[in-house]
Coordinates of C-alpha atoms in Angstrom, one line a residue:
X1 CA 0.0 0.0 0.0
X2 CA 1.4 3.1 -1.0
X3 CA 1.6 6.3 0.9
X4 CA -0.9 8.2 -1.2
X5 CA -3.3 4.8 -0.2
X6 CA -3.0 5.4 3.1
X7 CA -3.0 9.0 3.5
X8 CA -6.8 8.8 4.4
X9 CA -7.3 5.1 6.1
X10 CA -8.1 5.2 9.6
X11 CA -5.2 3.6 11.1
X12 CA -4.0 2.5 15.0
X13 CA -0.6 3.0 16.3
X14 CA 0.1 -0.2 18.6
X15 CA 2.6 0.9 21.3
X16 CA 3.9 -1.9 23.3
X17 CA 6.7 -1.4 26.0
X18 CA 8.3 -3.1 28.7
X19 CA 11.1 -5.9 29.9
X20 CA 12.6 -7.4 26.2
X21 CA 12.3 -11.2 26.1
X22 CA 11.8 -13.3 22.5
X23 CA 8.8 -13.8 21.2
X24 CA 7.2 -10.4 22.0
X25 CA 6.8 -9.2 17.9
X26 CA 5.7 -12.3 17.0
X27 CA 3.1 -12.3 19.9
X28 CA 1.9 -9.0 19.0
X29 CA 1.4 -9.8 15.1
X30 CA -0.4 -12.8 16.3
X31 CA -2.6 -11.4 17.8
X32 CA -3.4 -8.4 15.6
X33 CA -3.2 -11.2 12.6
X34 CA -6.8 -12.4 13.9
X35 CA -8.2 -9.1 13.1
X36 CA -7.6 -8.7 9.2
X37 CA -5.2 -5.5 9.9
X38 CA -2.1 -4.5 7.2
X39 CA 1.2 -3.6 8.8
X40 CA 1.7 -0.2 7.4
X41 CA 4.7 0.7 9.3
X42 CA 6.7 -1.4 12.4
X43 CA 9.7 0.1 14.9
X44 CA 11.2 -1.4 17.6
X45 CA 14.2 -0.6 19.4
X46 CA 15.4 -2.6 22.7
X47 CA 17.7 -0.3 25.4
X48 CA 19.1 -2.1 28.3
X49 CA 16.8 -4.6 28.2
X50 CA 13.9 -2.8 27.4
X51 CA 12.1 -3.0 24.2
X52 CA 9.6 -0.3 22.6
X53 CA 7.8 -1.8 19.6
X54 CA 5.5 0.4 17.5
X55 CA 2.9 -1.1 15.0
X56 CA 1.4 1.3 12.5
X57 CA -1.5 -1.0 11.1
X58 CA -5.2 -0.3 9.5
X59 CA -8.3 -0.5 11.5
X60 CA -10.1 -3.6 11.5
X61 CA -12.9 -3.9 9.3
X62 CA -16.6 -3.5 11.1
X63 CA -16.9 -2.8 15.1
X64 CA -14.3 -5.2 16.2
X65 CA -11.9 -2.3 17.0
X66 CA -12.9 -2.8 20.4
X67 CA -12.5 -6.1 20.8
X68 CA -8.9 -5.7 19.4
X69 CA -8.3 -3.2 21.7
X70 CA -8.9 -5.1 25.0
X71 CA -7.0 -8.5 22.7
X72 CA -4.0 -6.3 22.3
X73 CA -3.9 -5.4 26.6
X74 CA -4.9 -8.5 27.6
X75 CA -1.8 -10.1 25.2
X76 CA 0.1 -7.5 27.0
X77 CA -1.0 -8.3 30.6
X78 CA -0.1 -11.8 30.0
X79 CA 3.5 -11.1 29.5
X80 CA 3.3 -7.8 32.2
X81 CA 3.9 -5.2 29.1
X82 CA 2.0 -2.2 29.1
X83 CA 0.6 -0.8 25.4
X84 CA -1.0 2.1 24.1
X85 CA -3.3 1.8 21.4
X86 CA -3.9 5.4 19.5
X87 CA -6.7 6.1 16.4
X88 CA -5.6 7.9 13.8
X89 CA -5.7 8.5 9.9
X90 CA -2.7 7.8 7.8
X91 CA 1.1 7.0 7.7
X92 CA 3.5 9.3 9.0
X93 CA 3.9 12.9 7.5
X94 CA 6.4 12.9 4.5
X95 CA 9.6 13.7 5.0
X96 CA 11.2 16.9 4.1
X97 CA 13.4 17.0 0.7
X98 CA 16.8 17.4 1.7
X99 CA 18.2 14.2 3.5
X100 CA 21.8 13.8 5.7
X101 CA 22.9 11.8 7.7
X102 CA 24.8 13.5 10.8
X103 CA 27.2 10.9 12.9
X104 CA 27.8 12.7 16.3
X105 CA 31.6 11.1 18.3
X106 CA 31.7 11.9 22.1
X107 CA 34.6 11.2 24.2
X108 CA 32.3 10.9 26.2
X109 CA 28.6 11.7 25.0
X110 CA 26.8 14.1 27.3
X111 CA 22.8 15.0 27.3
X112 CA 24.5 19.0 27.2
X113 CA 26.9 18.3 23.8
X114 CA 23.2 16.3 22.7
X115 CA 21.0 18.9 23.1
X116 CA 22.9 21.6 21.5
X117 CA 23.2 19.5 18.4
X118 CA 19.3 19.1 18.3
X119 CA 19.1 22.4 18.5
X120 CA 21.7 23.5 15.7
X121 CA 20.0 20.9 13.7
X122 CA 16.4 22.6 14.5
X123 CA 17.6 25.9 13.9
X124 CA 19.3 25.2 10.6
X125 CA 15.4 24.1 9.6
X126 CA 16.1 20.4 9.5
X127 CA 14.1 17.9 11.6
X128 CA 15.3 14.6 13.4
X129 CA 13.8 11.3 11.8
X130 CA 15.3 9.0 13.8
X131 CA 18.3 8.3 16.2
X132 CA 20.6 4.8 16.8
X133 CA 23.7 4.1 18.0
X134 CA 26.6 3.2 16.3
X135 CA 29.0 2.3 18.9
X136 CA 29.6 2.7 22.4
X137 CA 33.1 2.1 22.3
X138 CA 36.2 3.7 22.2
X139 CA 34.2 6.1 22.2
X140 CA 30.2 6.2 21.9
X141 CA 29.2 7.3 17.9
X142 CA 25.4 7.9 17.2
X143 CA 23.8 8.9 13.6
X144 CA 20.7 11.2 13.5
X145 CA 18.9 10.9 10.3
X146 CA 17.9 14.5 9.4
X147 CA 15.7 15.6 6.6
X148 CA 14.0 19.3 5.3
X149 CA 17.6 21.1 4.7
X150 CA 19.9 20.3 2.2
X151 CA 23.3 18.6 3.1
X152 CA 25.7 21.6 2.9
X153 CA 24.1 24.3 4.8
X154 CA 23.8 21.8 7.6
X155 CA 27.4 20.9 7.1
X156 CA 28.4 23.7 7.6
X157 CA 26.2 24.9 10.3
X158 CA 26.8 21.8 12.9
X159 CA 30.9 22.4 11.6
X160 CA 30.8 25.3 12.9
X161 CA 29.2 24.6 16.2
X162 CA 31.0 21.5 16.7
X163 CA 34.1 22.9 18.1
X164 CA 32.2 24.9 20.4
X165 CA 30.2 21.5 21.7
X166 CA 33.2 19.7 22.3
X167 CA 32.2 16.6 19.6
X168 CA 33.4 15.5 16.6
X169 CA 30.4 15.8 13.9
X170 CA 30.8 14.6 10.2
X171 CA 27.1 15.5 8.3
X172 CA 27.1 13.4 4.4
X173 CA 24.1 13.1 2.2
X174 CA 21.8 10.1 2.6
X175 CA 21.2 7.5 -0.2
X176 CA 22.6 4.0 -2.1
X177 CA 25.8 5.5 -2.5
X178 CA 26.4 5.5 1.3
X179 CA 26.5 1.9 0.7
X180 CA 28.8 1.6 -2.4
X181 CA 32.0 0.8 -2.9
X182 CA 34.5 3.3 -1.9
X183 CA 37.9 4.2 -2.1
X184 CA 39.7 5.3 1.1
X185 CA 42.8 7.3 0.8
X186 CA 44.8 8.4 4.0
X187 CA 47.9 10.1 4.6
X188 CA 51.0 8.0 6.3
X189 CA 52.9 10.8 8.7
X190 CA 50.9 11.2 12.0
X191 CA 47.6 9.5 10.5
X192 CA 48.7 6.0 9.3
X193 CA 51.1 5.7 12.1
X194 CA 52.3 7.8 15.3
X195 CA 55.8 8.9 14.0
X196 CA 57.2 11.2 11.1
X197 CA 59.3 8.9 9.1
X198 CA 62.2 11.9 8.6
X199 CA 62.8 12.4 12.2
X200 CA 62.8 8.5 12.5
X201 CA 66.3 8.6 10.0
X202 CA 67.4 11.6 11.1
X203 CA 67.8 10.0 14.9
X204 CA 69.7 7.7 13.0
X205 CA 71.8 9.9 11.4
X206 CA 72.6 12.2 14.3
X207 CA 71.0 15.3 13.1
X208 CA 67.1 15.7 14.3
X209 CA 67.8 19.2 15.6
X210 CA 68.8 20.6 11.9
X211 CA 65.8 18.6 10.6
X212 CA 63.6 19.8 13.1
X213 CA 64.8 23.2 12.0
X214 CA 63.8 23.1 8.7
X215 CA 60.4 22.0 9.5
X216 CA 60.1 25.1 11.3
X217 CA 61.1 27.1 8.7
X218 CA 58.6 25.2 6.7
X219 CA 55.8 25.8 9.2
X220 CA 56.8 29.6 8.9
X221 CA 56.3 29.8 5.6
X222 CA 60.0 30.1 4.6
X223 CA 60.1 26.8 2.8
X224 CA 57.7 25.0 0.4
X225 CA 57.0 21.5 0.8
X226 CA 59.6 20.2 -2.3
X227 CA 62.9 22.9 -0.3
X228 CA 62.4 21.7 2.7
X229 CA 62.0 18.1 1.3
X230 CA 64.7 17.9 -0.6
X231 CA 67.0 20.1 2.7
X232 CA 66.1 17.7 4.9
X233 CA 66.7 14.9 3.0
X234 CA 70.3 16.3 2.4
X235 CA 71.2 16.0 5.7
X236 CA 70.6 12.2 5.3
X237 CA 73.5 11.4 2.9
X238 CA 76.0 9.1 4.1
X239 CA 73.3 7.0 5.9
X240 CA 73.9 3.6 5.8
X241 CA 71.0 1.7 3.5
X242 CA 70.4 -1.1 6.9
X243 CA 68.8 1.8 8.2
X244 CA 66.0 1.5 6.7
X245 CA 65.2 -2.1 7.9
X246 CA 65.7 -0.1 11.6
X247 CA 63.2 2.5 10.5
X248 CA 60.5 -0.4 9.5
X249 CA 61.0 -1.8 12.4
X250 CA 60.1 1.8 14.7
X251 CA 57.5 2.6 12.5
X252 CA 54.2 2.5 15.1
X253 CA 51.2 2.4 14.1
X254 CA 48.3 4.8 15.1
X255 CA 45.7 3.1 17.7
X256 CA 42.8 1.5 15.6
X257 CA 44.6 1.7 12.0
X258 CA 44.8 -2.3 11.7
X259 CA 40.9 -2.8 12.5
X260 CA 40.1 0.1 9.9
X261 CA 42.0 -1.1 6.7
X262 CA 40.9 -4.8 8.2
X263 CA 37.6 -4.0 8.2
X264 CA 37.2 -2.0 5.1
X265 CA 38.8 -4.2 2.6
X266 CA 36.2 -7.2 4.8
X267 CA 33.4 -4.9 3.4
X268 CA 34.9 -4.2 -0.1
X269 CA 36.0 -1.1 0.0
X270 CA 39.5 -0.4 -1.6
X271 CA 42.3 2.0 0.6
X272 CA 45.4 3.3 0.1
X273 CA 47.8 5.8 1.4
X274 CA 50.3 8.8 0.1
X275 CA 52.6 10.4 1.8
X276 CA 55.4 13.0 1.8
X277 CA 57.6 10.2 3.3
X278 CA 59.2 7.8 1.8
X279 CA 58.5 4.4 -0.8
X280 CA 60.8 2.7 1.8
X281 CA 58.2 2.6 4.5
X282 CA 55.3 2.9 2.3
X283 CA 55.9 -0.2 0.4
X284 CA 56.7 -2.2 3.8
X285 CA 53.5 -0.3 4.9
X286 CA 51.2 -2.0 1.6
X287 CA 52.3 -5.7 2.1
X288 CA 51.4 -5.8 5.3
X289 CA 48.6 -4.2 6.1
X290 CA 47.4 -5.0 2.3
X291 CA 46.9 -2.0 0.8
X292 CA 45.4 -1.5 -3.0
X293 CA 47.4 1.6 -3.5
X294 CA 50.9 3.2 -1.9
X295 CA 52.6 6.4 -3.4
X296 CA 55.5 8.2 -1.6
X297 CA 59.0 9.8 -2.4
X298 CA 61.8 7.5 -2.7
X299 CA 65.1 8.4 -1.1
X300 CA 67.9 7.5 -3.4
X301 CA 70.2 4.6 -2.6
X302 CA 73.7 3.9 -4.4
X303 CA 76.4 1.9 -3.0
X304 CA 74.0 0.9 -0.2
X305 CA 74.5 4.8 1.1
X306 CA 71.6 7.3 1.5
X307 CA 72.9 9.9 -1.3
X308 CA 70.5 12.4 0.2
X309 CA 68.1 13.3 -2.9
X310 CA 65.0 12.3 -3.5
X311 CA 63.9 10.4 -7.0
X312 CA 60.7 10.4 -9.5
X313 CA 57.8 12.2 -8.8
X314 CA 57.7 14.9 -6.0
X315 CA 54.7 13.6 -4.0
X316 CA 53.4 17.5 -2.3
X317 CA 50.5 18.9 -1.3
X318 CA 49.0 19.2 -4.8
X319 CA 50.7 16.0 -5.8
X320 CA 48.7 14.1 -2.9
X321 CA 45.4 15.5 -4.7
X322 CA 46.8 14.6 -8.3
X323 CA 47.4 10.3 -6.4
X324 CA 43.8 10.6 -4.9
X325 CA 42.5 11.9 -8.7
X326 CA 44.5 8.5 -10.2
X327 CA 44.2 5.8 -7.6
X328 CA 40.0 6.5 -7.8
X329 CA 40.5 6.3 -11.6
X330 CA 42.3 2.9 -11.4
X331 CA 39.8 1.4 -8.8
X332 CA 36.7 2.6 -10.6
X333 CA 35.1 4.4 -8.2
X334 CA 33.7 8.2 -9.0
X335 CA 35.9 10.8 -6.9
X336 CA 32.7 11.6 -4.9
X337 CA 32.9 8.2 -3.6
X338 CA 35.9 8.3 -2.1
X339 CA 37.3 9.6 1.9
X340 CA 40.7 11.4 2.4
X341 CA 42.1 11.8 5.7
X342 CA 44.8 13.4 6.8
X343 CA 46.3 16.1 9.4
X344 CA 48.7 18.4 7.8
X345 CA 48.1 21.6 5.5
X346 CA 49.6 19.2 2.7
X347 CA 46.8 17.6 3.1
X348 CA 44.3 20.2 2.8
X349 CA 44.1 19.7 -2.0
X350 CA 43.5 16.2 -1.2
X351 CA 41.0 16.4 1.4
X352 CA 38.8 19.1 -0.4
X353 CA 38.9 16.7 -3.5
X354 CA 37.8 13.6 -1.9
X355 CA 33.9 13.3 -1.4
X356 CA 34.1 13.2 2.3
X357 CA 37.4 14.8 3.5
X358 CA 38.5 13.7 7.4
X359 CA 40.9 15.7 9.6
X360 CA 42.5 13.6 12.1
X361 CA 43.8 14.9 15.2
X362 CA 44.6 17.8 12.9
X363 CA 46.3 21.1 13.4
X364 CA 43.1 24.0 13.2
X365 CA 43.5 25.4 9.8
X366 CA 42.2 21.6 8.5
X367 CA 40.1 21.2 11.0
X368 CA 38.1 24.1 9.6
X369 CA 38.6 23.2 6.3
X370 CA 37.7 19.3 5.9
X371 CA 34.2 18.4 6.1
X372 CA 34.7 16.8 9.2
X373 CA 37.4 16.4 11.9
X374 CA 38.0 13.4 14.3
X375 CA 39.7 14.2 17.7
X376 CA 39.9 11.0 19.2
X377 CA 43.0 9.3 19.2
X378 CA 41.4 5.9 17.2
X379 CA 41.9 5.7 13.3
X380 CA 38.7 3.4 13.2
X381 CA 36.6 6.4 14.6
X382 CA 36.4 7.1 11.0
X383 CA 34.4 3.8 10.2
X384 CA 31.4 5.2 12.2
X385 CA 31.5 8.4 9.8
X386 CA 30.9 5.9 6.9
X387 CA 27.5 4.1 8.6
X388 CA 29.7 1.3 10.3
X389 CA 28.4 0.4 13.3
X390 CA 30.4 -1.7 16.0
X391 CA 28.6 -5.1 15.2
X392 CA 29.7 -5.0 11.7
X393 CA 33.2 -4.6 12.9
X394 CA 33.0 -7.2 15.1
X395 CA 31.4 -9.3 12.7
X396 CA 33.9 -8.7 10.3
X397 CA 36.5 -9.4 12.3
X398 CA 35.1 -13.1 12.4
X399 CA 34.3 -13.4 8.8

């Protein structure tokens, strides 16, 4: 029955609440089954132990409402649940045009952080369909769905407020392509794993403080990406090559980063990584945590000695966007499909590219420039911004 059929059928909302125990749905549509009612719409959620079941369902046919009325509370009696039986004419109201999902992370969750984002969503004209959880660790993730505003304006409405609220909120248009397949990119330095792989060398070759100076003359604006690349790298040659085994072996990875990638390519989804580092922990990096794709600088090697360049492509801040632009190409997957996330302002081309781009424990000039930030220290936060809830996780991990 469609919605314009039942816009003006009488109709009873069946409410039935108590203590959760099996059997209680099929009990209830057993019991309205005797009466010649359609189901026109069913919810039930269960909370620590308690279940709410709604029934939306046509009147009966003739003057037995009554007698299904005092069915329905004696069923309920029997198994000490209460219900609520309401008249009424049709389904619910339509929905307004304009649909988002908003995924709300809370380290922890509080009913003050809640409220304001009901009310950001309420004044930026949208109205809350329905709530679930997601997860409820390491942190506790819940998704509103939100419809009568359009995607962007509410982006960029709970974005700004988010900060303020002390959550991290990531707001992406409902629809199949939630679902698809996807193709996750994510930087290596600080996202992928806890370390930068140039100060991991440079321990090794004695000379983190002039490295550590050039960074800063980077961060100053005194350097572009490719000078202070190709200065800090100088101050490599001479290295030994077994070095780079020792690097490998130091590399640590960011909290949550194996259940991600494990879980996404479970579900289909392709991932890779670029990075301003180097192919010689990238590489290591792609066998094995199996990675589709793996672009970085490679530091040149001759005689088994660092020479201190750099050779092939420079990968930079517009060269990270150009990797995302060709990897999505490769896997067949439309750029507005895909998630970028990364930390640094040389992330910023690639992150405004992707379809949903994520800031991870970020300095502030991504953070306001991503479409979403995550400021918990787990990678696999990010798997509740894409719809995964906990239970798939787990489930995946035993598939």
């Amino acid at each position: 029955m469609s919605a314009s059929q039942t816009s003006d059928v009488p109709t009873l909302l069946v409410k039935i609440f108590g203590k959760d125990r099996p059997g209680i749905t099929a009990g209830l549509f057993d019991t309205l089954a005797a009466y010649s009612v359609d189901v026109v719409d069913i919810e039930q959620v269960v909370t620590r132990g308690r279940i709410v079941l709604c029934a939306l369902v046509t009147k009966p046919v003739g003057s037995t409402e009554g007698d299904l009325r005092a069915t329905v509370h004696s069923w309920a009696e029997s198994l000490k649940l209460q219900a609520e039986i309401l008249s009424g004419t049709g389904d619910n109201r339509p929905r307004g045009s304009g649909r988002s999902h908003v995924t709300v992370l809370g380290h922890p969750l509080t009913a003050e952080s809640t409220a304001a984002i009901a009310a950001e969503i309420t004044g930026a004209g949208g109205n809350i369909d329905r709530i679930f959880r997601l997860a409820k660790y390491p942190v506790t993730a819940v998704e509103f769905a939100v419809s009568g505003v359009e995607t962007e304006p509410l982006r960029t409405a709970l974005a700004t407020a988010a900060s303020h609220i002390g959550v991290d909120i990531a707001v992406v248009s409902a629809g199949l392509h939630r679902r698809a397949q996807r193709l996750v990119v994510m930087d290596v330095d600080s996202t992928l794993i806890q370390d930068e792989v140039i100060e991991l060398f440079a321990a090794h070759a004695g000379c983190e403080a002039e490295v550590a100076e050039v960074t800063e003359r980077a961060m100053r604006g005194e350097l572009d990406f490719e000078q202070s690349l190709h200065a800090r790298v100088a101050l490599l040659a001479g290295l030994d090559a077994s070095v780079v085994d020792k690097v490998r072996a130091e590399v640590q990875l960011t909290p949550g980063a194996r259940t991600l990638i494990r879980t996404l390519k479970r579900l289909g989804y392709q991932v890779g990584v670029v990075s301003g580092g180097f192919t010689q922990v990238t590489d290591d990096l792609r066998e094995r945590l199996g990675l589709d794709f793996a672009s970085a600088n490679t530091l040149e090697i001759v005689d088994g000695k660092l020479t201190g360049k750099v050779t092939g492509e420079i990968v930079d801040r517009a060269g990270k966007a150009r990797l995302l632009r060709r990897f999505a190409a490769e896997a067949d997957v439309p750029l507005s499909q895909t998630v970028a996330i990364g930390d640094g302002a040389n992330d910023l081309d690639m992150l405004n590219a992707a379809g949903l781009g994520v800031a991870f424990n970020a300095k502030p000039v991504v953070r306001e420039a991503a479409h979403t930030a995550v400021n918990v220290p787990f990678l696999d936060a990010v798997l509740y911004l894409l719809g995964i809830t906990r239970e798939e996780i787990e489930a995946a991990d035993l598939a």
